[in-house]
Short mmCIF file of C-alpha atoms in Angstrom, two decimals:
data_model
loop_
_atom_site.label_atom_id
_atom_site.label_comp_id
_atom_site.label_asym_id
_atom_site.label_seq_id
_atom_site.Cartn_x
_atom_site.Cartn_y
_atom_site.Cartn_z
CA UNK J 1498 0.00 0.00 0.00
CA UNK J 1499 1.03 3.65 -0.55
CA UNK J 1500 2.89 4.80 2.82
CA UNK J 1501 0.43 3.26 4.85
CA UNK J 1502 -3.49 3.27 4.14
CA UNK J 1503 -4.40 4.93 7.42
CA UNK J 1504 -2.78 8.14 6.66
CA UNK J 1505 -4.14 8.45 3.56
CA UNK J 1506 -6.91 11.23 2.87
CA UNK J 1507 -8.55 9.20 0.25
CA UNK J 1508 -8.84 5.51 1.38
CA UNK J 1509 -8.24 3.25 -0.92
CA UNK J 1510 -8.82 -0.16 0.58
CA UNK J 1511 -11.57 -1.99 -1.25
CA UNK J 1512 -13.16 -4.06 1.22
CA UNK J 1513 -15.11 -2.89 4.13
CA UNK J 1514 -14.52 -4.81 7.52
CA UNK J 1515 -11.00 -6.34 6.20
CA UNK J 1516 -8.68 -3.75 6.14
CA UNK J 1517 -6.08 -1.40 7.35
CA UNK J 1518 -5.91 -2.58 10.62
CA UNK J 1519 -8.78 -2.85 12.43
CA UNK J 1520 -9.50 0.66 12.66
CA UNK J 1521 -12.85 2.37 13.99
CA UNK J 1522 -14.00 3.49 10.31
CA UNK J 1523 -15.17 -0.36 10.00
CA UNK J 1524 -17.61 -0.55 12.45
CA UNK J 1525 -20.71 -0.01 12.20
CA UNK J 1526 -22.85 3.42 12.56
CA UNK J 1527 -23.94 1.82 15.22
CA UNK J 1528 -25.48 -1.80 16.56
CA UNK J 1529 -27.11 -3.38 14.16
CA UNK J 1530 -26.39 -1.36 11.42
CA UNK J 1531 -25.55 -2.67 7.78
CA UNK J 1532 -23.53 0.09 7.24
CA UNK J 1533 -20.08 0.93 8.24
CA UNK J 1534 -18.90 4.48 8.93
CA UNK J 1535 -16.76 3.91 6.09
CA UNK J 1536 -19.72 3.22 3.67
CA UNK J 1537 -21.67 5.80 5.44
CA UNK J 1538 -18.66 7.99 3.90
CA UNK J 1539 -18.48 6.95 0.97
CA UNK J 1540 -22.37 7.74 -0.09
CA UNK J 1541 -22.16 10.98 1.40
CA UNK J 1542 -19.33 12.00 -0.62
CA UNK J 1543 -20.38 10.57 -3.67
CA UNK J 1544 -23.44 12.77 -3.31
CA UNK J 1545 -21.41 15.61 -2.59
CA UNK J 1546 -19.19 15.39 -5.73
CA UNK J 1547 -21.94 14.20 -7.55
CA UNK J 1548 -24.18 17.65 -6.83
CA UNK J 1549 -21.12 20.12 -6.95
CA UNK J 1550 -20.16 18.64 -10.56
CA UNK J 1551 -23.47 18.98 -12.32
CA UNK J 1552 -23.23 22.26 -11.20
CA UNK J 1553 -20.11 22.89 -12.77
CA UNK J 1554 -20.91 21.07 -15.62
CA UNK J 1555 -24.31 23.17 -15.97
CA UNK J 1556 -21.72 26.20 -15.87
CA UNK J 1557 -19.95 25.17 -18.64
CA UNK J 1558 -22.67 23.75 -20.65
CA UNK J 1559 -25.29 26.60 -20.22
CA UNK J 1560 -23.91 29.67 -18.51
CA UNK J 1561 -20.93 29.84 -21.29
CA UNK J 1562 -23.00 27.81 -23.53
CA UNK J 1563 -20.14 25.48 -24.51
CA UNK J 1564 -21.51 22.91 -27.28
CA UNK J 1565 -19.11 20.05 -26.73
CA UNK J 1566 -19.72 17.84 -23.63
CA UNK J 1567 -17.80 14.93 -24.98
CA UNK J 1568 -14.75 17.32 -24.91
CA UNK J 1569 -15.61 17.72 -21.41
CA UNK J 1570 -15.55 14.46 -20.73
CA UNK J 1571 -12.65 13.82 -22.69
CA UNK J 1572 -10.51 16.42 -20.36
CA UNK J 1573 -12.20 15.00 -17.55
CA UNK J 1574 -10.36 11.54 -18.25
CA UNK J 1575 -7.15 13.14 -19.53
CA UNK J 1576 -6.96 14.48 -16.52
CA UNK J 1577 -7.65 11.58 -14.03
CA UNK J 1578 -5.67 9.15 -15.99
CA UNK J 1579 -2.59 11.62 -16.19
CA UNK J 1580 -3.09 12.35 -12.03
CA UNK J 1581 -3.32 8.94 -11.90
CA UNK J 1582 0.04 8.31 -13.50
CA UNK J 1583 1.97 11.22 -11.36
CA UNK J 1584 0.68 9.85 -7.82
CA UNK J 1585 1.33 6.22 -9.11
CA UNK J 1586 4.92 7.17 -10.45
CA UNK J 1587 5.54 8.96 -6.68
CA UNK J 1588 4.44 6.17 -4.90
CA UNK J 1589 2.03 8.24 -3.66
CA UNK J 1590 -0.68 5.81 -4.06
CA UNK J 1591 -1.15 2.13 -5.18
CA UNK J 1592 -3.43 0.62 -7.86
CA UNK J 1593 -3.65 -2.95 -5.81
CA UNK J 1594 -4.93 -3.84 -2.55
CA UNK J 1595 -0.85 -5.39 -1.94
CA UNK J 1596 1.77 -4.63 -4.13
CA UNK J 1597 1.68 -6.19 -8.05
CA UNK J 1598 4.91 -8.28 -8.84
CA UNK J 1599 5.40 -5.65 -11.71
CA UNK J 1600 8.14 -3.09 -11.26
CA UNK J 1601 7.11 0.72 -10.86
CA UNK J 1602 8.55 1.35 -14.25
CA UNK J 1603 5.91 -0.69 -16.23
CA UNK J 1604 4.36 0.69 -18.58
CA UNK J 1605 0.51 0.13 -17.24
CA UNK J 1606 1.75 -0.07 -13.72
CA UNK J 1607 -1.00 -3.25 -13.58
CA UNK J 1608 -0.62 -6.58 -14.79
CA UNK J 1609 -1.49 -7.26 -17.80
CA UNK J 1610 -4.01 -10.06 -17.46
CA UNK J 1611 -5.59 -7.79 -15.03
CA UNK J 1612 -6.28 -5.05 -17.37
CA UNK J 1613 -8.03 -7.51 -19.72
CA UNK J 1614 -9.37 -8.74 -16.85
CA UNK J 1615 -11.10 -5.36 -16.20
CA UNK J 1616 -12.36 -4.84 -19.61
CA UNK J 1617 -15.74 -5.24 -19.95
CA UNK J 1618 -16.00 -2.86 -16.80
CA UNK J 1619 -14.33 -0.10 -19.38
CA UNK J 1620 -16.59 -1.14 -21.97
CA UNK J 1621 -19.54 -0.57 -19.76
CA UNK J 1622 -18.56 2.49 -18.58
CA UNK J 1623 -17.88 3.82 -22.40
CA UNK J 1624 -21.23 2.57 -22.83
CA UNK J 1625 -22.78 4.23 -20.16
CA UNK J 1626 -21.17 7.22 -20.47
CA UNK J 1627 -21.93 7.63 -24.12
CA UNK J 1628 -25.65 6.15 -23.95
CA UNK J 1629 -26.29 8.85 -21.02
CA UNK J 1630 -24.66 11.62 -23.55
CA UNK J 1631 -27.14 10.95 -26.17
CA UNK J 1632 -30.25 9.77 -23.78
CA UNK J 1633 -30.98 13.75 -22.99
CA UNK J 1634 -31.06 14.66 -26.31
CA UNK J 1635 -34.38 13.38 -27.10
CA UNK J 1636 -36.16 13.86 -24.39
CA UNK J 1637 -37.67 16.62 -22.31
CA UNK J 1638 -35.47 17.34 -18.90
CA UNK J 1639 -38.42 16.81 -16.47
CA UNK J 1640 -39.27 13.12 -18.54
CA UNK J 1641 -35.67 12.25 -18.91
CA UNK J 1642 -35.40 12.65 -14.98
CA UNK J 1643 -38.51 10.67 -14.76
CA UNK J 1644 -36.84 7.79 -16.88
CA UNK J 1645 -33.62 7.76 -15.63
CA UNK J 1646 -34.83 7.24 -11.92
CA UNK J 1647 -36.51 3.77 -12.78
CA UNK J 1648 -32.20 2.68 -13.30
CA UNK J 1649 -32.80 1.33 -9.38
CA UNK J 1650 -35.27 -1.22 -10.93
CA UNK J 1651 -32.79 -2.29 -13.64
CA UNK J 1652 -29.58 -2.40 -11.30
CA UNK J 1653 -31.82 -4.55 -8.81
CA UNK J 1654 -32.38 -6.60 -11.64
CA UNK J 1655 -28.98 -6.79 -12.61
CA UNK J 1656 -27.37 -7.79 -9.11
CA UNK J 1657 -30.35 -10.53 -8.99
CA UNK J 1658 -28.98 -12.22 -12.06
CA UNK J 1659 -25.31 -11.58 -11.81
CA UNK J 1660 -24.65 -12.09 -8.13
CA UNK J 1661 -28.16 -13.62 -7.21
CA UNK J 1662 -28.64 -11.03 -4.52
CA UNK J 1663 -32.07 -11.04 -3.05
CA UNK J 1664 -33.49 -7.77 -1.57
CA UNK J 1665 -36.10 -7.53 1.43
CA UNK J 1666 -39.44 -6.01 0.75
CA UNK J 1667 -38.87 -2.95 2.92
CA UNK J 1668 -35.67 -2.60 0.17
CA UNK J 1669 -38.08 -3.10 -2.74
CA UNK J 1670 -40.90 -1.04 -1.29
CA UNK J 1671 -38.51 1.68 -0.98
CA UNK J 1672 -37.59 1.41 -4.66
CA UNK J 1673 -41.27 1.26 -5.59
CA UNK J 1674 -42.10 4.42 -4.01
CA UNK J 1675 -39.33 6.42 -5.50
CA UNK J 1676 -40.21 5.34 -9.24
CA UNK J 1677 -43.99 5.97 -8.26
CA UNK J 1678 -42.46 9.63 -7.09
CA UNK J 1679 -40.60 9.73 -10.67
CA UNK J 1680 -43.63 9.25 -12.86
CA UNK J 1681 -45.56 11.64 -10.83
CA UNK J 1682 -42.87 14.25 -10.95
CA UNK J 1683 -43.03 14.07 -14.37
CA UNK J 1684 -46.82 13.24 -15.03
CA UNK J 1685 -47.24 16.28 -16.92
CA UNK J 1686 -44.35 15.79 -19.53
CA UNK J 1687 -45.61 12.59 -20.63
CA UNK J 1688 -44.79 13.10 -24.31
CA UNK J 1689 -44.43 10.18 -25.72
CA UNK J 1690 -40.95 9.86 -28.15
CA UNK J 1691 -40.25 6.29 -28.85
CA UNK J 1692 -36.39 6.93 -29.93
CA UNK J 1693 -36.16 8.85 -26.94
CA UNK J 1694 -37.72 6.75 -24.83
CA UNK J 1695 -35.69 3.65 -26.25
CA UNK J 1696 -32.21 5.50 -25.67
CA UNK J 1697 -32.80 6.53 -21.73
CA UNK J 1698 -33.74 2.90 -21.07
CA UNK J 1699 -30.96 2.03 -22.87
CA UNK J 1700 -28.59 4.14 -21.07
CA UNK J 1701 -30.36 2.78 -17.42
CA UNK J 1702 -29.60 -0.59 -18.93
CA UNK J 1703 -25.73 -0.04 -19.21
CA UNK J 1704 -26.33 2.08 -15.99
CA UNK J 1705 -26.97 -0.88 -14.17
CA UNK J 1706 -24.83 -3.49 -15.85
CA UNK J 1707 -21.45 -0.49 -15.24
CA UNK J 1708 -22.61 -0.59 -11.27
CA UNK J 1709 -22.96 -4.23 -11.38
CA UNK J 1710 -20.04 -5.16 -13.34
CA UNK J 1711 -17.99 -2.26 -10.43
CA UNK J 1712 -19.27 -4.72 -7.49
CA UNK J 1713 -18.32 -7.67 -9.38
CA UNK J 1714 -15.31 -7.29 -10.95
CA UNK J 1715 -13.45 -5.07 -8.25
CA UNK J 1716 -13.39 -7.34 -5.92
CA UNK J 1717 -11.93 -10.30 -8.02
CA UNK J 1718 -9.20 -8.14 -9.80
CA UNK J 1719 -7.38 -7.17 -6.55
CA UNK J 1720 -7.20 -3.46 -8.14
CA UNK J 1721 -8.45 -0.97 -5.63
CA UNK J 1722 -10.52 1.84 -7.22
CA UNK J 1723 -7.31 4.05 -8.32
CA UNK J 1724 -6.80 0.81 -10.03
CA UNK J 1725 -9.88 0.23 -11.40
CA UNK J 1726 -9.72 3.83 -12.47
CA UNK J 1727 -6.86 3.74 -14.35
CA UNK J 1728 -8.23 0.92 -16.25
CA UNK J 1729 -11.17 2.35 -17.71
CA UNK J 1730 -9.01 5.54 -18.59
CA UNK J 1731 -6.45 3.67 -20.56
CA UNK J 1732 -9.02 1.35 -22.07
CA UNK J 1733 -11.87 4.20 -22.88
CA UNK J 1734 -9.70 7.25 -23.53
CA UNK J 1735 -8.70 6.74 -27.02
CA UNK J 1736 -12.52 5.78 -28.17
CA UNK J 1737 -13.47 9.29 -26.82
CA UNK J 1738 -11.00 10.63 -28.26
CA UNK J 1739 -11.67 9.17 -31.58
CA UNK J 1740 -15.53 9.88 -30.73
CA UNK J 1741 -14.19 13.66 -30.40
CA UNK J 1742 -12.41 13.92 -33.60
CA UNK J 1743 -14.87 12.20 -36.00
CA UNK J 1744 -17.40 14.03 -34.83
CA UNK J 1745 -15.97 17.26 -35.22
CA UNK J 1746 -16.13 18.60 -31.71
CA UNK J 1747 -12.38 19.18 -31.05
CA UNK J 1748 -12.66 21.93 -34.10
CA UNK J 1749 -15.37 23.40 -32.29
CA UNK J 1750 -13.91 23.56 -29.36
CA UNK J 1751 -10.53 25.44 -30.63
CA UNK J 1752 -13.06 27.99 -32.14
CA UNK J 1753 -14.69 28.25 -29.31
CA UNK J 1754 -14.56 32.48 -27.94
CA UNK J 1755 -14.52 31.93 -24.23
CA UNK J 1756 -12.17 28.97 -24.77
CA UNK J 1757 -9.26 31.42 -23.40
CA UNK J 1758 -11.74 32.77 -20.65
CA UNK J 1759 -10.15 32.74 -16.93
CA UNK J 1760 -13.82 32.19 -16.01
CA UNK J 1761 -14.11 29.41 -18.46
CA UNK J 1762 -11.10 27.71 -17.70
CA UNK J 1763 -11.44 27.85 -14.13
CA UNK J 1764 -14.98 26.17 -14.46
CA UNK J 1765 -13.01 23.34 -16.66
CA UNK J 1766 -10.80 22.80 -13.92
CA UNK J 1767 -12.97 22.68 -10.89
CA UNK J 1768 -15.29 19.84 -13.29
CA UNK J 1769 -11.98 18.17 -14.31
CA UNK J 1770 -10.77 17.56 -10.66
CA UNK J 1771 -14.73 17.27 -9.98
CA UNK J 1772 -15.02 14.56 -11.71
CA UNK J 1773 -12.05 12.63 -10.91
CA UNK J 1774 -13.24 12.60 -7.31
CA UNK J 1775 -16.84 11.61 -8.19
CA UNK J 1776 -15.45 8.25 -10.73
CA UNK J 1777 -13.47 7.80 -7.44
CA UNK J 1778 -16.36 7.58 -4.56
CA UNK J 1779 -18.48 5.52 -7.15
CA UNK J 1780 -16.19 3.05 -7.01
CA UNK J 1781 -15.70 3.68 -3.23
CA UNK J 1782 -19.14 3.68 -2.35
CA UNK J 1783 -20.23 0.48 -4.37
CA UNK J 1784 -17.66 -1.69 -2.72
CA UNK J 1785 -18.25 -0.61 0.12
CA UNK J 1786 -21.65 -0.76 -0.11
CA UNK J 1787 -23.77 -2.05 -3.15
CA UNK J 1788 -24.72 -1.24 -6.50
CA UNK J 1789 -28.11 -0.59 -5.18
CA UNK J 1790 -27.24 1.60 -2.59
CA UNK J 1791 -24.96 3.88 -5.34
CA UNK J 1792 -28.02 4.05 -7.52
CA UNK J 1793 -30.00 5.20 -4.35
CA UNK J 1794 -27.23 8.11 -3.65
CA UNK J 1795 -27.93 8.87 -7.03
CA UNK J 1796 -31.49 9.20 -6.55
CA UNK J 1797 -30.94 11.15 -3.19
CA UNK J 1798 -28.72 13.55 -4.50
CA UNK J 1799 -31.19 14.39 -7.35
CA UNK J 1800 -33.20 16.23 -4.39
CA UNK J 1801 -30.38 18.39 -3.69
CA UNK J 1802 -29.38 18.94 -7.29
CA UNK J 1803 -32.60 20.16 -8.44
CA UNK J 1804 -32.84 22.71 -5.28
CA UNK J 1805 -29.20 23.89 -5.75
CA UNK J 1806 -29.87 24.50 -9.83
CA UNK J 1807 -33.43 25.88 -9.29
CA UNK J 1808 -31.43 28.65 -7.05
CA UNK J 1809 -28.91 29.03 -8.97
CA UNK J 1810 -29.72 28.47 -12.76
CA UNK J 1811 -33.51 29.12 -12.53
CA UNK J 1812 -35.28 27.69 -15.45
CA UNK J 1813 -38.20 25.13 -13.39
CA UNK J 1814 -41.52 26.55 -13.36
CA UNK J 1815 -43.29 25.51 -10.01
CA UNK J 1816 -45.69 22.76 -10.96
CA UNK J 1817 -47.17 20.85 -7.68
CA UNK J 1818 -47.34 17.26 -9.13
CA UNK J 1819 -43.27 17.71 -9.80
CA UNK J 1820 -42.94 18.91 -5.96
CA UNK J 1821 -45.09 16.02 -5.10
CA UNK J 1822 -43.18 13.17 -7.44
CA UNK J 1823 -39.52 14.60 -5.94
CA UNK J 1824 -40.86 14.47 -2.13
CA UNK J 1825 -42.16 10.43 -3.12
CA UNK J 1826 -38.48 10.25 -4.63
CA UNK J 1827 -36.76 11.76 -1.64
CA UNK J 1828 -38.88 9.62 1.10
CA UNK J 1829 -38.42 6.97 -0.95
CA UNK J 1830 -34.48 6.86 -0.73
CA UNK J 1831 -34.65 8.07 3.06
CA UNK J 1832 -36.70 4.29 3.67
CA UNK J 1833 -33.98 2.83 1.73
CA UNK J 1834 -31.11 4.32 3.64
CA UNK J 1835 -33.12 3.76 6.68
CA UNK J 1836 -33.54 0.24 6.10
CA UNK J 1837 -29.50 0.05 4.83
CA UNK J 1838 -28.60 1.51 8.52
CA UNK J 1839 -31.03 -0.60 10.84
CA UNK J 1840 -30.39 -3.75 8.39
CA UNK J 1841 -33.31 -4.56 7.08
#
């Protein structure tokens, strides 16, 4: 491990309960609980790096009206996988749970066979990220939200058949009520667009299979989730970037005005290193954790992203049903982290 894993500010042990010494951050919140205060951790800052990136995102996107969100994602990647490299070459931080019999001057810093290994993880997160690019083009913002809340049902369905993980029916009421919540919150937008329609579910589908595969292949690679990280930037950066260029958008973006913007750039930089934290607790929190319990952050941090963008981006008309539908939601994925701390 890198210089010991208790002094380290982001942990990177992927097993709770086995680790680093027998510390307090492995017990539970307290007796009884399912959760660790290390998992309990791990959601909360998930959510927190999830909210403060759309935001940053929604800066770039709409406040400086940049058209090219694959280029941001292709910076985002650039820059975790070349952080990735400097901390590695220090020795700062390792990509295994013990140290790989490959010396620190390979060239993947990762076994081989392990990065194969971790492949169709990278190809489910290139498909996830690029079905969730194109899955809000077609549809309205209040539907899409709608849509893409129902992923819980698909990654419940997903850990059923690939790890044959059961739920109780507190769980699954819980997950009932918040995609009741979602098609009330969107009751009003239900414009039907079969394309559009066909591409969210699509991009829940891969959703679910990315959080899945995370749960399922972490723990049998040995990687931790630097590791894990490092994989799907080697394996997926050159298809964005090749998604980039054919499409046109890295033109674009040199043409861009604000492109030299302090402003501009300083919003690039704060999603860049944004978004290498958030790729970071997803892995942390669904080890830790479950893939179900990630999707449910996801949920839960919807309520605070829509209250943080309504105050600061404007742009939602008050409509009652939608205040209804997100308090369902939000109750919802309080049961569910309610029943996650009292195990049930």
């Amino acid at each position: 491990m890198a210089k010991g894993e208790g002094g380290l500010l982001l942990p990177i042990s992927m097993e709770g309960g086995k680790g680093g010494g027998g510390g307090g951050d492995d017990d539970a919140l307290f007796k009884g609980s399912a959760m660790t205060r290390r998992g309990a951790v791990a959601a909360l800052s998930y959510m927190a790096c999830s909210v403060l990136l759309v935001m940053f995102n929604k800066a770039a996107l709409s406040s400086y009206n940049f058209p090219c969100a694959n280029v941001i994602t292709l910076l985002q990647m650039v820059c975790s996988t070349g952080l990735l490299y400097v901390l590695r070459r220090l020795k700062i931080i390792s990509f295994t749970n013990s140290e790989p019999s490959v010396p620190s001057d390979a060239l993947f810093f990762v076994p081989f066979r392990i990065l194969l290994r971790t492949t169709p993880l990278s190809l489910a997160y290139l498909l996830y990220m690029l079905a969730s690019m194109e899955s809000v083009r077609g549809v309205n913002v209040p539907m899409y939200t709608t849509l893409r809340r129902t992923t819980v049902v698909f990654t419940m369905t997903m850990e059923y058949f690939l790890a044959k993980q059961k739920h109780t029916p507190p769980i699954i009421g819980s997950v009932a009520l918040i995609v009741f919540g979602a098609f009330v919150a969107g009751a009003r937008d239900l414009s039907f667009d079969a394309r559009g329609y066909a591409i969210v579910f699509v991009a829940n589908i891969t959703t679910a299979v990315y959080l899945a595969t995370i749960n399922r292949i972490g723990k049998s690679s040995g990687l931790n989730s630097f590791g894990l990280m490092w994989c799907n930037g080697l394996v997926c950066g050159p298809s964005v970037l090749f998604l980039t260029y054919i499409q046109g958008d890295l033109r674009r973006t040199i043409e861009f005005p604000y492109l030299y913007s302090p402003g501009f750039q300083a919003v690039l930089l704060f999603s860049c290193m944004l978004a290498f934290l958030l790729n970071y607790t997803i892995f942390w929190n669904t080890i830790l954790n479950s893939a179900l319990t990630q999707s449910m952050c996801g949920n839960l941090k919807d309520f605070f992203t829509v209250g943080i963008g309504w105050v600061l981006f404007g742009g939602l008309p008050f409509d009652l049903l939608n205040v209804i539908g997100q308090g369902l939601g939000f109750l919802g994925s309080g049961l569910y982290a309610y029943c996650k701390i009292k195990g049930k």
